[in-house]
Coordinates of C-alpha atoms in Angstrom, one line a residue:
M1121 CA 132.4 84.4 148.4
P1122 CA 132.6 86.0 145.3
N1123 CA 134.3 89.5 144.8
S1124 CA 133.2 92.8 143.9
S1125 CA 134.1 92.3 139.9
T1126 CA 132.5 88.4 139.3
H1127 CA 129.3 90.2 141.8
A1128 CA 128.6 93.3 138.9
A1129 CA 129.2 91.2 135.8
S1130 CA 126.8 89.0 137.2
S1131 CA 124.5 91.5 138.4
A1132 CA 124.4 93.1 134.2
Q1133 CA 123.0 89.5 133.2
P1134 CA 119.0 90.2 132.2
N1135 CA 118.9 86.2 133.1
T1136 CA 118.9 84.1 136.6
H1137 CA 117.7 80.6 137.5
V1138 CA 115.3 81.7 139.6
G1139 CA 111.7 81.2 138.9
T1140 CA 109.9 83.6 136.6
S1141 CA 107.7 85.0 140.1
Q1142 CA 111.2 86.2 141.1
R1143 CA 113.5 87.2 138.7
I1144 CA 113.4 91.4 137.8
P1145 CA 114.9 91.6 134.5
V1146 CA 117.5 94.1 134.0
V1147 CA 117.5 95.9 131.2
E1148 CA 121.6 96.2 129.6
I1149 CA 121.6 99.8 127.6
A1150 CA 124.1 100.3 124.9
P1151 CA 126.5 103.6 125.1
V1152 CA 124.9 105.3 122.3
S1153 CA 128.0 105.1 120.6
N1154 CA 128.4 102.0 120.0
K1155 CA 128.1 100.8 116.7
I1156 CA 125.8 98.5 116.0
H1157 CA 127.6 95.3 114.0
V1158 CA 124.0 93.3 112.6
R1159 CA 124.7 89.5 112.4
E1160 CA 123.4 88.2 108.8
Q1161 CA 120.5 86.0 109.8
K1162 CA 118.8 84.1 106.7
G1163 CA 114.6 82.6 107.1
L1164 CA 111.5 82.7 106.4
F1165 CA 110.8 86.6 107.5
Q1166 CA 114.2 87.1 106.1
R1167 CA 113.1 86.2 102.4
L1168 CA 110.2 88.4 102.4
R1169 CA 112.3 91.4 104.0
Q1170 CA 114.9 90.9 100.7
Y1171 CA 112.4 90.6 98.8
S1172 CA 109.6 93.1 99.4
N1173 CA 112.7 95.6 99.6
S1174 CA 113.9 94.4 96.3
C1175 CA 111.1 94.8 94.7
L1176 CA 110.4 98.4 96.5
I1177 CA 113.6 100.1 95.0
A1178 CA 113.0 98.1 91.8
I1179 CA 109.9 99.9 91.6
F1180 CA 111.4 103.7 92.7
F1181 CA 113.7 103.4 90.2
I1182 CA 111.7 101.6 87.4
L1183 CA 108.6 103.7 87.5
P1184 CA 110.1 106.9 86.3
F1185 CA 110.9 105.2 82.5
I1186 CA 108.1 104.7 82.0
N1187 CA 106.4 106.1 79.2
Y1188 CA 102.9 106.4 78.5
Q1189 CA 101.6 108.3 75.2
G1190 CA 105.1 109.9 74.4
R1191 CA 106.0 110.8 77.9
Q1192 CA 106.6 109.9 81.1
A1193 CA 103.7 108.1 83.0
I1194 CA 104.9 109.6 86.0
L1195 CA 106.2 112.8 86.4
F1196 CA 105.5 115.9 88.9
D1197 CA 105.9 118.9 86.4
V1198 CA 106.5 121.7 89.0
T1199 CA 107.9 124.0 86.4
E1200 CA 104.7 123.5 84.5
Q1201 CA 102.9 122.9 87.8
Q1202 CA 101.4 119.5 86.2
F1203 CA 101.0 115.8 88.3
F1204 CA 101.3 113.5 85.0
F1205 CA 99.7 110.2 86.4
F1206 CA 99.5 108.3 82.9
N1207 CA 96.7 109.4 81.4
L1208 CA 95.6 111.3 84.0
T1209 CA 96.5 114.8 84.7
L1210 CA 96.5 116.7 88.1
W1211 CA 96.8 120.8 88.8
P1212 CA 97.4 122.5 91.7
Q1213 CA 93.7 122.6 92.2
D1214 CA 92.8 119.0 91.7
F1215 CA 95.5 118.6 94.8
T1216 CA 92.4 117.4 97.3
L1217 CA 92.5 114.0 95.2
L1218 CA 96.7 113.5 96.6
A1219 CA 95.7 114.9 100.2
W1220 CA 92.7 112.1 100.2
L1221 CA 95.3 109.1 98.8
F1222 CA 97.9 110.3 101.6
M1223 CA 94.5 110.4 104.3
A1224 CA 93.8 107.0 102.9
A1225 CA 97.5 105.9 102.9
A1226 CA 97.4 106.5 107.1
F1227 CA 94.1 105.0 107.6
A1228 CA 95.1 101.7 105.8
L1229 CA 98.8 101.8 107.6
F1230 CA 97.3 102.8 111.4
F1231 CA 94.1 99.4 110.6
V1232 CA 96.8 97.1 109.5
T1233 CA 98.8 98.3 112.7
V1234 CA 95.7 96.9 114.7
Y1235 CA 96.5 93.9 113.2
W1236 CA 100.3 92.8 112.8
G1237 CA 101.9 96.0 114.6
R1238 CA 105.0 97.3 113.2
V1239 CA 104.9 94.7 110.2
W1240 CA 105.6 98.0 107.8
C1241 CA 108.9 99.4 108.8
G1242 CA 110.6 95.5 108.5
F1243 CA 109.2 95.1 105.5
L1244 CA 108.5 97.6 103.4
C1245 CA 109.9 101.1 104.9
P1246 CA 112.1 102.7 102.7
Q1247 CA 114.1 103.4 105.4
T1248 CA 115.0 99.7 106.4
A1249 CA 114.9 99.6 102.4
W1250 CA 117.9 101.1 102.4
T1251 CA 119.8 100.5 106.0
F1252 CA 119.8 96.8 105.0
I1253 CA 121.1 97.6 101.3
Y1254 CA 124.5 100.1 102.7
M1255 CA 124.5 96.9 105.4
W1256 CA 124.9 94.2 102.6
I1257 CA 127.5 96.4 100.3
E1258 CA 129.2 96.8 104.2
A1259 CA 129.3 92.7 104.9
K1260 CA 129.8 92.2 100.7
I1261 CA 133.3 94.6 101.6
E1262 CA 134.5 94.0 104.7
G1263 CA 132.8 90.7 106.4
N1264 CA 130.7 89.4 108.6
H1265 CA 129.3 91.4 111.6
H1266 CA 132.5 89.8 114.1
H1267 CA 134.9 90.8 111.2
R1268 CA 133.2 94.5 111.0
A1269 CA 133.7 94.9 114.5
A1270 CA 137.1 93.8 114.0
L1271 CA 138.0 95.7 111.8
D1272 CA 136.4 98.7 114.2
K1273 CA 138.6 98.5 117.0
A1274 CA 141.5 97.8 114.4
P1275 CA 144.8 100.2 114.1
W1276 CA 144.5 102.1 110.0
S1277 CA 146.5 100.3 107.4
L1278 CA 146.6 100.3 104.1
S1279 CA 144.2 97.2 104.5
K1280 CA 141.5 98.8 106.4
F1281 CA 141.7 101.9 104.1
R1282 CA 140.9 100.3 101.2
K1283 CA 137.7 98.4 102.6
R1284 CA 136.4 101.7 104.0
L1285 CA 137.1 103.8 101.1
T1286 CA 135.7 101.5 98.6
K1287 CA 132.7 100.6 101.2
H1288 CA 131.9 104.4 100.8
A1289 CA 132.5 105.0 97.2
L1290 CA 130.0 102.2 96.6
W1291 CA 127.7 104.2 99.4
I1292 CA 127.9 107.1 98.1
V1293 CA 127.2 106.0 93.8
F1294 CA 124.6 104.3 95.2
A1295 CA 123.3 107.1 97.3
L1296 CA 123.5 109.9 93.8
L1297 CA 121.2 106.9 91.6
T1298 CA 118.4 107.6 94.6
G1299 CA 118.9 111.3 94.3
C1300 CA 118.7 110.7 91.0
G1301 CA 116.0 108.1 91.4
F1302 CA 114.4 110.8 93.1
I1303 CA 114.5 113.9 91.3
S1304 CA 113.2 111.9 87.9
Y1305 CA 110.2 112.3 89.7
F1306 CA 110.2 115.7 89.4
M1307 CA 112.1 115.9 85.4
P1308 CA 112.6 113.7 82.6
A1309 CA 114.3 110.8 83.8
R1310 CA 116.4 109.9 81.0
E1311 CA 118.0 113.9 80.9
L1312 CA 118.2 113.4 84.4
Y1313 CA 120.6 110.9 84.3
I1314 CA 122.7 111.8 81.6
D1315 CA 123.2 115.1 83.1
I1316 CA 124.1 114.1 86.3
F1317 CA 127.3 111.5 85.4
T1318 CA 128.8 113.2 82.7
A1319 CA 128.9 116.4 85.3
S1320 CA 126.3 118.8 82.2
S1321 CA 122.7 119.2 84.9
G1322 CA 122.3 122.6 85.4
F1323 CA 123.0 124.6 88.9
W1324 CA 120.3 123.4 91.3
T1325 CA 119.1 120.3 89.0
G1326 CA 122.8 119.1 90.4
A1327 CA 122.3 121.1 94.1
W1328 CA 119.1 118.5 94.4
V1329 CA 120.3 115.8 93.3
W1330 CA 123.7 115.8 95.9
F1331 CA 121.0 116.9 98.0
F1332 CA 119.0 113.9 98.1
A1333 CA 122.1 111.5 97.8
L1334 CA 123.6 113.5 100.8
C1335 CA 120.2 112.8 102.8
T1336 CA 120.8 109.2 101.7
Y1337 CA 124.2 108.6 102.3
L1338 CA 123.9 109.7 106.4
N1339 CA 120.7 108.5 106.9
A1340 CA 121.4 105.0 105.9
G1341 CA 124.4 104.9 106.1
W1342 CA 125.9 106.5 109.0
M1343 CA 122.4 107.2 111.6
R1344 CA 120.8 104.1 110.2
E1345 CA 118.9 102.5 113.1
M1346 CA 119.0 106.4 115.1
M1347 CA 116.2 106.4 112.4
C1348 CA 114.2 104.2 113.8
L1349 CA 114.8 105.5 117.8
H1350 CA 114.7 109.0 117.6
C1351 CA 112.8 110.7 114.0
C1352 CA 111.0 107.9 113.2
P1353 CA 107.2 109.5 115.1
Y1354 CA 105.5 106.2 114.1
S1355 CA 107.4 104.3 116.9
R1356 CA 106.6 106.7 119.3
F1357 CA 102.6 106.1 118.5
Q1358 CA 102.4 103.4 117.3
A1359 CA 101.1 101.7 121.2
V1360 CA 98.3 103.3 120.9
M1361 CA 96.6 101.2 117.6
F1362 CA 97.9 97.9 119.5
D1363 CA 95.6 96.0 121.9
A1364 CA 95.8 92.3 123.3
N1365 CA 95.0 90.8 120.0
T1366 CA 97.6 93.0 118.0
K1367 CA 100.2 90.1 116.3
T1368 CA 103.9 91.7 117.1
V1369 CA 106.9 89.4 117.7
S1370 CA 107.4 88.6 121.2
Y1371 CA 109.0 86.0 123.9
D1372 CA 107.2 83.4 125.7
T1373 CA 108.0 84.5 128.9
E1374 CA 106.7 80.8 130.5
R1375 CA 108.2 78.6 128.0
G1376 CA 111.6 80.4 128.1
E1377 CA 112.5 81.1 131.3
S1378 CA 114.7 80.9 133.1
R1379 CA 117.3 80.9 130.9
G1380 CA 120.6 79.4 131.0
L1381 CA 123.2 77.8 128.5
R1382 CA 123.2 74.0 128.3
K1383 CA 124.7 71.6 125.8
R1384 CA 122.7 69.8 123.4
A1385 CA 120.2 66.3 124.6
E1386 CA 121.5 68.0 128.2
K1387 CA 118.4 67.4 130.7
T1388 CA 117.5 70.2 132.2
E1389 CA 114.7 72.1 134.4
L1390 CA 116.0 76.0 132.5
G1391 CA 113.5 76.9 129.9
D1392 CA 113.7 76.6 126.9
C1393 CA 115.9 80.0 126.4
V1394 CA 119.4 78.8 125.8
D1395 CA 120.4 82.5 126.3
C1396 CA 122.7 82.1 122.9
N1397 CA 122.3 86.1 122.3
L1398 CA 121.3 85.5 118.5
C1399 CA 118.0 87.2 118.7
V1400 CA 120.4 90.8 120.2
D1401 CA 122.8 90.2 117.8
V1402 CA 120.2 90.0 114.7
C1403 CA 118.3 92.9 115.8
P1404 CA 118.8 95.7 113.7
T1405 CA 118.2 98.5 116.0
G1406 CA 119.9 96.4 118.9
I1407 CA 117.5 95.4 121.1
D1408 CA 116.7 91.9 122.9
I1409 CA 112.8 91.2 122.6
R1410 CA 113.0 88.5 125.6
N1411 CA 112.5 91.8 128.1
G1412 CA 109.5 92.7 126.7
L1413 CA 107.2 94.6 123.8
Q1414 CA 110.1 97.8 123.1
Y1415 CA 109.0 100.5 120.4
E1416 CA 112.2 100.0 118.8
C1417 CA 111.5 96.9 117.5
I1418 CA 110.3 97.2 113.6
N1419 CA 109.1 93.8 113.7
C1420 CA 111.2 92.7 110.9
G1421 CA 110.6 89.1 112.2
A1422 CA 115.0 88.4 112.4
C1423 CA 115.1 87.3 116.0
V1424 CA 112.1 84.9 115.2
D1425 CA 114.6 83.2 112.2
A1426 CA 116.9 83.2 114.6
C1427 CA 115.8 81.4 117.7
N1428 CA 113.9 79.2 115.4
Q1429 CA 117.1 78.5 114.2
T1430 CA 118.4 77.9 117.5
M1431 CA 115.3 75.7 118.3
E1432 CA 116.0 73.7 115.9
K1433 CA 119.4 72.7 116.3
F1434 CA 118.5 72.2 120.3
G1435 CA 115.2 70.5 119.6
Y1436 CA 113.0 72.7 120.7
A1437 CA 109.1 73.7 119.3
P1438 CA 110.1 76.3 117.4
N1439 CA 108.2 80.1 118.1
L1440 CA 109.7 81.0 121.5
I1441 CA 109.9 84.2 119.5
S1442 CA 107.4 84.2 117.6
F1443 CA 104.4 87.4 115.9
T1444 CA 101.6 85.9 118.0
S1445 CA 99.5 88.4 120.3
E1446 CA 99.0 89.3 124.1
N1447 CA 95.6 86.9 124.6
A1448 CA 97.8 84.3 122.8
L1449 CA 100.8 84.3 125.0
K1450 CA 98.2 84.1 128.0
G1451 CA 96.2 81.6 126.1
Q1452 CA 93.4 83.2 125.9
P1453 CA 90.9 83.7 122.9
Q1454 CA 90.7 87.0 121.0
T1455 CA 88.3 88.6 122.1
S1456 CA 86.7 90.1 118.4
V1457 CA 88.4 89.6 114.9
F1458 CA 86.9 93.8 114.8
S1459 CA 87.7 95.6 117.1
L1460 CA 86.6 99.5 118.0
K1461 CA 90.0 100.5 116.4
A1462 CA 90.2 98.6 113.6
L1463 CA 86.7 99.5 113.0
G1464 CA 87.2 103.1 113.3
Y1465 CA 90.4 103.0 110.6
A1466 CA 88.8 101.1 108.3
S1467 CA 85.6 103.6 108.7
A1468 CA 87.9 106.0 108.0
L1469 CA 89.9 104.8 104.9
L1470 CA 86.1 103.8 103.3
I1471 CA 85.6 107.6 103.4
M1472 CA 88.9 108.7 102.1
I1473 CA 88.2 106.0 99.3
S1474 CA 84.5 107.5 98.7
L1475 CA 86.2 111.2 98.4
I1476 CA 89.0 109.7 95.8
I1477 CA 86.1 108.4 93.9
I1478 CA 84.0 111.5 94.0
D1479 CA 87.0 114.0 93.6
L1480 CA 88.1 111.7 89.6
S1481 CA 84.4 111.3 88.9
Q1482 CA 83.8 115.1 89.2
L1483 CA 87.0 115.6 88.2
S1484 CA 86.9 118.1 85.1
H1485 CA 89.2 118.1 82.3
I1486 CA 88.4 122.2 81.3
Q1487 CA 89.5 124.8 83.4
L1488 CA 87.6 128.1 83.0
N1489 CA 88.0 131.6 84.6
V1490 CA 85.7 134.6 83.8
I1491 CA 87.4 138.0 84.1
R1492 CA 85.0 141.2 82.9
D1493 CA 86.8 143.9 81.0
R1494 CA 86.7 146.6 84.6
Q1495 CA 87.6 149.5 82.3
T1496 CA 84.9 150.1 80.5
L1497 CA 81.7 148.6 81.9
Y1498 CA 79.4 148.8 78.6
R1499 CA 80.0 150.1 74.8
E1500 CA 76.7 151.2 73.1
V1501 CA 76.9 150.3 68.8
G1502 CA 74.6 152.0 67.0
A1503 CA 70.7 152.7 68.0
D1504 CA 70.1 149.4 69.8
R1505 CA 72.9 147.3 70.7
V1506 CA 75.2 147.1 73.7
E1507 CA 78.4 145.2 74.4
N1508 CA 80.4 144.0 77.2
S1509 CA 84.3 142.3 77.3
Y1510 CA 85.4 139.4 78.5
Q1511 CA 88.3 137.4 79.3
L1512 CA 88.4 133.5 79.1
K1513 CA 91.0 132.1 80.4
I1514 CA 90.8 128.3 79.1
R1515 CA 92.6 125.6 80.1
N1516 CA 93.7 122.1 77.8
K1517 CA 93.6 120.1 81.5
T1518 CA 93.8 117.1 79.3
Q1519 CA 97.0 115.4 78.0
Q1520 CA 96.2 115.9 74.1
A1521 CA 95.2 118.9 71.8
A1522 CA 91.4 119.7 71.6
V1523 CA 88.8 121.8 70.4
Y1524 CA 86.6 123.7 72.0
Q1525 CA 83.7 125.7 71.4
I1526 CA 82.2 128.9 73.5
A1527 CA 78.6 129.6 74.0
V1528 CA 77.1 132.0 76.5
R1529 CA 73.3 131.8 77.4
S1530 CA 70.6 134.2 79.6
D1531 CA 67.0 133.7 80.5
K1532 CA 66.2 136.6 80.5
T1533 CA 67.9 137.8 77.4
P1534 CA 68.0 135.4 74.9
S1535 CA 69.1 137.7 72.1
L1536 CA 72.9 137.8 74.3
T1537 CA 75.3 136.5 70.8
I1538 CA 79.4 136.1 71.2
V1539 CA 80.9 138.5 68.4
T1540 CA 84.4 136.8 68.1
D1541 CA 84.9 133.1 67.5
T1542 CA 83.4 130.7 69.4
V1543 CA 85.7 127.9 68.1
V1544 CA 89.6 127.8 69.8
Q1545 CA 91.9 125.8 69.6
I1546 CA 94.4 124.5 72.8
K1547 CA 97.3 122.1 73.0
P1548 CA 97.8 120.2 75.8
G1549 CA 98.6 121.9 79.3
E1550 CA 98.0 125.2 77.0
Q1551 CA 96.1 127.9 79.2
L1552 CA 94.6 130.2 76.6
D1553 CA 93.9 133.5 77.2
Y1554 CA 90.7 134.4 75.1
P1555 CA 89.0 137.9 74.7
V1556 CA 85.4 137.6 73.9
T1557 CA 82.8 140.4 73.4
V1558 CA 79.1 140.0 74.2
S1559 CA 76.4 142.0 72.7
G1560 CA 72.5 142.3 73.4
R1561 CA 69.8 144.6 71.9
R1562 CA 68.6 147.3 74.2
S1563 CA 65.3 146.8 73.1
E1564 CA 65.2 143.5 75.3
R1565 CA 66.2 144.7 78.0
V1566 CA 64.3 143.2 81.8
G1567 CA 63.3 146.5 83.6
R1568 CA 65.3 149.2 85.0
T1569 CA 67.5 147.3 85.8
S1570 CA 71.3 148.2 84.7
Q1571 CA 72.6 144.5 84.4
Q1572 CA 71.9 140.9 84.2
T1573 CA 73.7 137.4 85.0
L1574 CA 74.9 135.5 81.7
Q1575 CA 76.8 132.2 81.8
F1576 CA 79.6 131.3 79.4
S1577 CA 79.8 127.7 78.6
V1578 CA 83.0 125.6 77.5
T1579 CA 82.7 122.2 75.8
Q1580 CA 84.6 119.9 73.9
I1581 CA 84.0 119.5 70.0
N1582 CA 85.1 116.8 67.2
S1583 CA 86.8 119.1 65.4
V1584 CA 86.1 123.0 63.7
A1585 CA 84.4 121.1 61.2
N1586 CA 82.1 119.1 63.5
L1587 CA 80.9 120.3 66.2
T1588 CA 79.3 117.3 68.4
P1589 CA 80.0 117.4 72.5
V1590 CA 82.9 114.4 72.9
E1591 CA 81.1 113.9 75.9
P1592 CA 78.9 115.2 77.0
E1593 CA 79.7 115.8 80.8
N1594 CA 83.1 117.7 79.1
Q1595 CA 82.0 120.3 80.1
V1596 CA 82.5 123.8 81.9
A1597 CA 80.9 126.6 82.8
Q1598 CA 81.4 130.8 85.2
Q1599 CA 78.6 132.9 85.5
S1600 CA 79.2 136.8 84.4
R1601 CA 77.3 140.2 84.7
F1602 CA 76.3 141.5 81.8
F1603 CA 75.9 146.0 82.3
W1604 CA 73.0 147.9 80.4
P1605 CA 73.6 151.9 80.2

C-alpha cells in the first residue's frame, strides 16, 4: 500500500492511465513567486514570430528617421499641436481622423480574432516582441533555461554577480533606446538621441525618456507574462469573439490521451502524448495547453513546434497540438465561413474605413475663424459709407508656404468690399491674425434691418501676381454679420 507522500505525488500529476471518459484533469497552479524560465524552441511558428517581432521592432526604431521634404516624415509635434504624416498635416480639430483609425484597427483585430484567436498577441504585440528580446539577452548572458534556473538557486558569487550585472546593463541600454524611440515620435529623432546619450537634453525631455525606459525595463524584464495574465484587457474579453470555428492552439485530447512516458518504437496502448512536458517548458506564460483553452494562451505556437518535434522523434503524426478549431477536433465540418460575429466586425470595419476616406476627402488645408470687433459695431465714414471691422484668424495647415486671397460676399448688398489688402502670405503651419475692414454704401442698405449676413472666403492662389486658385476645392468660408446704423 503506497504511503501518503507517494499518493500525494501521484495525485499531483495531470495525467492518468485510465480512459478519457473517467479521467479527471488536475491543473497544477505554480506559485506566483516562481519565475518562468522559458525553454528555447525552434520551428515554423517560432521563425514566423521572430521575423514578425524583428520587423515590428525595426519599423518602430526606423520610422522616426525617415525624412520627407526636409522634415521628419512622422512627428507628433505637441508644442506646435501638429501631427505630420509625410505630406499630411493634422491639427487638433482633425484628430477625429485618428479616432476613426484606432477604431478601425480595433475592429480589424476583432475580425482576425474570430478566425485565428489571439494570434495578434503571439506574433505582433509589442509586449510579446520586447519580452522575447529581453529573454534572448538573458539567454545569451546566463545560458539556457536549465542554467538560468540553477543560477537563480545558486548563492551569490563573483560569476553570478558579473552575469546579472551584464544582463541588467544590457536591459537598461535597450530600455533607454526604447524610451528614445518612443519620444522620437514627438521630438526630432536625430537631435534626441544625441542629447540623451551625451546627457545634454532638457529636464522634461530626459524625464520622459527615462520614464518610458523604466516602464520598458520593468515590463519586459521583470513583469513579462504577468502583463498577459493580469494587466492585458484583451485576454479577458477575447473569448466572447471565439466560436466553434475559431482556430486556436489546441490539444487533441482524443488522440493524445491517456498520456504516458514510453521508449521510442515501444508498442503501447497509451495515446500519442508521451508526457515530455515540452509544451509547458516552452510556453512563455507557463500554462499546460493540454488542460484545454485558457485565457493565458497567447497563441505564439511554441508548444506546437515543441510537440511536432517530439512527434517526429517518436514517428507519430504531427499536429497533436496545432492551430485548429473546436469543430475540427470533433470531426465536424465548419458551419459557416462568415459567422454573424465576423460579418458584424467586418461591417464595423468597413464603416470606419469609409469614415476615414470621407474625413480625408473633406480635409481642408486652410482654417478660418472670423471674429467681429465687439467694441464698435460700425463706423460711419462720410455721408454714405459704413465700415465694420473684423479679425480673421487664417491658418496654413500645409507644410509649404502659401499665398491666399480674401474675399467677401453678400447676396443683399453686392457692393460690400474689403478696404484692406486682400492677398496675404502665410508660412507653413503658421496662423495669421489679420485685421480686415469691410465697407458698404448706406444707400444700398436693404430695408430697415440693422444687420445682414455676409460671408468671408479664403482661397489659396498661385502667387501675388497670379491670382488663379491652386485648386478649386482648396477654399474655406465662414459667415459673419455686417451692422448698419
